[in-house]
Short mmCIF file of C-alpha atoms in Angstrom, two decimals:
data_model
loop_
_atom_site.label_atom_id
_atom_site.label_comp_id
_atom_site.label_asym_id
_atom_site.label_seq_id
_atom_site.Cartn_x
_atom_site.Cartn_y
_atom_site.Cartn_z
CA UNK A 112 0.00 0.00 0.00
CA UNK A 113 1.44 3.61 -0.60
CA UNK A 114 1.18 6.10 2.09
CA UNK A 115 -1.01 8.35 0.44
CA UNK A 116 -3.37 5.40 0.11
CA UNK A 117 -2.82 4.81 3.54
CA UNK A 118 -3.01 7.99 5.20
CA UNK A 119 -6.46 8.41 3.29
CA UNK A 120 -7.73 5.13 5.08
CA UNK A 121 -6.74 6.39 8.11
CA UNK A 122 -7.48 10.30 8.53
CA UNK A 123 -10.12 9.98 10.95
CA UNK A 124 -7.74 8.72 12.85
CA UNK A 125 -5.69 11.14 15.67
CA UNK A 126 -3.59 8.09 16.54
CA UNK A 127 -3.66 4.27 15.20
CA UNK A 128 -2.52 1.40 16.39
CA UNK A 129 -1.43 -2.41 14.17
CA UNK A 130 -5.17 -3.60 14.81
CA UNK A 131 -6.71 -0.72 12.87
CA UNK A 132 -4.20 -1.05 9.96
CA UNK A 133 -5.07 -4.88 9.78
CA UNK A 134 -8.66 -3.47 9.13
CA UNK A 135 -8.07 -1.95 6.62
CA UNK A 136 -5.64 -3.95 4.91
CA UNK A 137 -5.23 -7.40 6.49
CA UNK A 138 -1.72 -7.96 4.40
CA UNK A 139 0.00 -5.13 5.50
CA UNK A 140 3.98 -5.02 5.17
CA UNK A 141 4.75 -3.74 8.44
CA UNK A 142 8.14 -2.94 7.41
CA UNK A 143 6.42 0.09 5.76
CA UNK A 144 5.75 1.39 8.82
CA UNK A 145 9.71 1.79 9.68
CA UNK A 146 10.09 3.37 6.54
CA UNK A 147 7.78 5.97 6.63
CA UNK A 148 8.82 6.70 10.15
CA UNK A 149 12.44 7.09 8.27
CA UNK A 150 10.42 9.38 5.76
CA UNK A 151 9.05 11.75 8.48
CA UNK A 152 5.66 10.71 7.45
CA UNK A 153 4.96 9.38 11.13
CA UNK A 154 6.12 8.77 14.55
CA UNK A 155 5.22 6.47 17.22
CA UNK A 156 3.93 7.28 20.22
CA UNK A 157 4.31 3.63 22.01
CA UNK A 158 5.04 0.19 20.70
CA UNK A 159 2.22 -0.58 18.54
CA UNK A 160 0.50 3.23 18.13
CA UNK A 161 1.24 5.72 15.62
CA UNK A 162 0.17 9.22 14.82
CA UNK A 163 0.95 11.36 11.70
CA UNK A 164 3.26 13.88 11.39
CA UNK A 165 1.65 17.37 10.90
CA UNK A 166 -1.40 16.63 13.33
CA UNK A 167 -2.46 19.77 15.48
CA UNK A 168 -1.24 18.99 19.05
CA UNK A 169 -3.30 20.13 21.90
CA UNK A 170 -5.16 19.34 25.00
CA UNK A 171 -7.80 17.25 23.10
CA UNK A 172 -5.58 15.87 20.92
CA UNK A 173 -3.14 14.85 23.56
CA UNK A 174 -6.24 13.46 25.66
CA UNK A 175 -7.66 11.45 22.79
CA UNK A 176 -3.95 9.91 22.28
CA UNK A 177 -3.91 9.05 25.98
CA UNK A 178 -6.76 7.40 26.18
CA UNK A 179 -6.10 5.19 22.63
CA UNK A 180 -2.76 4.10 23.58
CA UNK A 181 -3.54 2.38 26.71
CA UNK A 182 -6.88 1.03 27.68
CA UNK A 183 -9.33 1.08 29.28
CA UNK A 184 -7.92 4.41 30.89
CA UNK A 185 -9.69 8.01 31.77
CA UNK A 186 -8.03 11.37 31.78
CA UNK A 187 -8.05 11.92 35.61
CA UNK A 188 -5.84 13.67 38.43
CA UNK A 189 -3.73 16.39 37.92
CA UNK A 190 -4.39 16.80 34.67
CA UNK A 191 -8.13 16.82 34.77
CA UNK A 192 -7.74 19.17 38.16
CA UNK A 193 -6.27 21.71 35.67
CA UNK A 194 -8.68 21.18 33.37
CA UNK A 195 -11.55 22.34 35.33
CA UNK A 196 -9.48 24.95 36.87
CA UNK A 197 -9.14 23.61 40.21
CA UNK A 198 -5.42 23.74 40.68
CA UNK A 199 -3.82 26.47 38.86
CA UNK A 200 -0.09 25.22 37.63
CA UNK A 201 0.10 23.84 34.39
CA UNK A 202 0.58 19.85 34.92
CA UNK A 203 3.18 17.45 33.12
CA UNK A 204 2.40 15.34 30.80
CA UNK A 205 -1.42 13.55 30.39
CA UNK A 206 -2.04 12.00 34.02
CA UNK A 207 -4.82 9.43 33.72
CA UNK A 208 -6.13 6.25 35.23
CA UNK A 209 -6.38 2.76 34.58
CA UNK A 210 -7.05 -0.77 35.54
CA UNK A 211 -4.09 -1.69 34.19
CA UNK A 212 -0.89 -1.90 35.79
CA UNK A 213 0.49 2.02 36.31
CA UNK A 214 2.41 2.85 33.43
CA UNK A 215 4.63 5.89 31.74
CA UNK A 216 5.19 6.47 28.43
CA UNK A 217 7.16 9.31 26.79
CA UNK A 218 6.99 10.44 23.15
CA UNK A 219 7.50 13.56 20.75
CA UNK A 220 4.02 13.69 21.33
CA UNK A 221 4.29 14.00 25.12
CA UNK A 222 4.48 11.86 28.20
CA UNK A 223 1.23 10.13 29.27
CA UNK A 224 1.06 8.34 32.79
CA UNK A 225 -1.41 6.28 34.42
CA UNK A 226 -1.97 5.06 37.46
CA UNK A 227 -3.86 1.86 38.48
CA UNK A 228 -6.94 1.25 40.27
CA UNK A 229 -8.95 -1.82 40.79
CA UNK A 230 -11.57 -2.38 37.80
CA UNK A 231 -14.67 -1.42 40.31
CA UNK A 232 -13.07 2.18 40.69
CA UNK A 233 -13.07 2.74 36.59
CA UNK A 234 -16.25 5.03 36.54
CA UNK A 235 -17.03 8.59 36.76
CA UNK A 236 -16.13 9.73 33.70
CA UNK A 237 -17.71 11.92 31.06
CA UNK A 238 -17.64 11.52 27.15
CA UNK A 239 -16.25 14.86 25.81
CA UNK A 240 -16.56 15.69 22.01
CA UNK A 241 -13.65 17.48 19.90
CA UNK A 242 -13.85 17.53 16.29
CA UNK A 243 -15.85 14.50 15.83
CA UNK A 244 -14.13 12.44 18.09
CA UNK A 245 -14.50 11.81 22.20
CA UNK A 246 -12.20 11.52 24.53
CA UNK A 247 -13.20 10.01 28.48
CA UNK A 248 -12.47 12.90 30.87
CA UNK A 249 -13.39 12.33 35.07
CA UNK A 250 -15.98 14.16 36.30
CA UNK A 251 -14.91 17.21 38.76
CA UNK A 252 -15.81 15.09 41.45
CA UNK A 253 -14.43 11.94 40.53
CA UNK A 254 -10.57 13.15 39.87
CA UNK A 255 -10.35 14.97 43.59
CA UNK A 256 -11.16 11.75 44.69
CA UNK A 257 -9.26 9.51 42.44
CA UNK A 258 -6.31 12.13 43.44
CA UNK A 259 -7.31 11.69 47.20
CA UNK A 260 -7.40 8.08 46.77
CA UNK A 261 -3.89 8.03 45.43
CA UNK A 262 -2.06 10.07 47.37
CA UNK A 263 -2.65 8.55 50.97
CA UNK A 264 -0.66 11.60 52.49
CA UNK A 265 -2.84 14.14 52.07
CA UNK A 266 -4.06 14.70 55.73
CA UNK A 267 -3.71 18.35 57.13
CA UNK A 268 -4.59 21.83 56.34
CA UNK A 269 -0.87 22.14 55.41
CA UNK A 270 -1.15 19.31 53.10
CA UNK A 271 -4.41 20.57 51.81
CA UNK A 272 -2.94 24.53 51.14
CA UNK A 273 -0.37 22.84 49.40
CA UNK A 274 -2.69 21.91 46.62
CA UNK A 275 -3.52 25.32 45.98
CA UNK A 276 -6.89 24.33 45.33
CA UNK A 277 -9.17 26.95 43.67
CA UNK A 278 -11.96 26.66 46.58
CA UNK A 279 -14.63 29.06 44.67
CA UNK A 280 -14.25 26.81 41.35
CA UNK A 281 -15.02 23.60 43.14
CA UNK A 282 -17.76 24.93 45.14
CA UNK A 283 -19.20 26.26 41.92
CA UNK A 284 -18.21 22.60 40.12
CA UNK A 285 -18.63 19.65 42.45
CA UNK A 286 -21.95 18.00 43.37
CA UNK A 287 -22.47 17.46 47.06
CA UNK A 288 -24.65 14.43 46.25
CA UNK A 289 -22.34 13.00 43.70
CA UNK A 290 -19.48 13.50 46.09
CA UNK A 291 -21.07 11.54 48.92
CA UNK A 292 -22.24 8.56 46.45
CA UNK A 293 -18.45 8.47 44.94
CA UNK A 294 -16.84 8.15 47.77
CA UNK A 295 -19.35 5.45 49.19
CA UNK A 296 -18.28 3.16 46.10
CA UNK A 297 -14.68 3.64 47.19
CA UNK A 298 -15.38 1.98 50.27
CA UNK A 299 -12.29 3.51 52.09
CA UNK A 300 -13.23 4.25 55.43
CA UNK A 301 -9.90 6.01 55.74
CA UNK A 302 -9.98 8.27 52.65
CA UNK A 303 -13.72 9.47 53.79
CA UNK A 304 -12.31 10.83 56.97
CA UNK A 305 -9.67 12.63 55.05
CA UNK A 306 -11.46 14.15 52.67
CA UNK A 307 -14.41 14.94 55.33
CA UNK A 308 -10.84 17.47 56.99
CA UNK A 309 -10.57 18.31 53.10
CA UNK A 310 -14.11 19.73 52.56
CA UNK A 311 -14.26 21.80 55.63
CA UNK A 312 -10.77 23.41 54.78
CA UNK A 313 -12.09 24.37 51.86
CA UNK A 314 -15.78 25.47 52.82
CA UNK A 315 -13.33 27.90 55.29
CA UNK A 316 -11.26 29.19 52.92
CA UNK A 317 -14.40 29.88 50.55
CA UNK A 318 -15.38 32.02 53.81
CA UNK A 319 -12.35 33.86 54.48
CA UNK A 320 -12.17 34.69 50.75
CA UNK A 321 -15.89 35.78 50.23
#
């Protein structure tokens, strides 16, 4: 097949991985893939997953990649924090999680991490549109408390301020309701107290900043 054949077949495509190629040519020379990579005609992001050369990289972009390249996986944690504004550094790399085993991978395209959790703890997430494709983003409420659940340490009011977390933006985000069910299906008895210190540190600070 020539590339321009190929590339046509595969447009729709942000990235790609061997299984789409077989569909849609189940003889494909995978040698060609080496040799357009040699030609600058492509790069690949992980073993197995390619993208085009020339493709517009941003957030979606970078979130649709993530979530193709290892599944199933959600964008989640720090990176979805600064997506809805609730922490206010620019994160990283694409944080996400995954029932998988926790993972890293670093490409031209960017570095993507994910973190595991058990297969019962995969839900929460939203199906955001860009350009004709989705990509899974966590809900507000789920990546605090995927981002509570992995980081054990977060106890006090010093580890709280640390966050720098944008108390007016999750008051105006988060679903009290939604919170309590969420953290219910975590079933971590110590997690709920911490985050029961989080939410009145931040219903004060909302207070002494109103």
């Amino acid at each position: 097949m020539r590339f321009l054949s190929f590339r046509e077949k595969l447009k729709d495509f942000v990235a790609f991985n061997l299984s789409d190629i077989r569909k849609i040519d189940a003889d494909f020379d995978l040698r060609r893939l080496s040799e357009w990579q040699d030609k600058g005609y492509l790069k690949m992001i992980r073993r197995g997953y390619y993208a085009f050369i020339g493709i517009e990289i941003n957030d979606p972009v970078l979130f649709l990649i993530a979530n193709k390249i290892y599944t199933p996986s959600y964008v989640s944690l720090e990176m979805a924090l600064s997506y809805y504004n609730l922490i206010p550094e620019a994160v990283y790399g694409v944080t996400s999680i995954s029932s998988r085993k926790t993972n890293h991978f670093k490409s031209d395209f960017g570095e993507f991490f994910y973190r595991h959790v058990k297969p019962q703890l995969m839900f929460g997430y939203n199906l955001i549109g860009y350009k004709g494709f989705n990509f899974k983003m966590a809900e507000p409420e789920k990546a605090i408390l995927d981002y509570f659940y992995l980081n054990s340490s977060l106890n006090t009011e010093d580890d709280f301020a640390g966050l720098r977390f944008n108390s007016h933006e999750f008051n105006e985000l988060a679903d009290g309701a939604k919170l309590d069910h969420y953290l219910n299906l975590f079933g971590n008895k110590n997690m709920a107290k911490r985050f029961s210190r989080f939410l009145k540190y931040i219903n004060n600070d909302q207070h002494q900043s109103d």
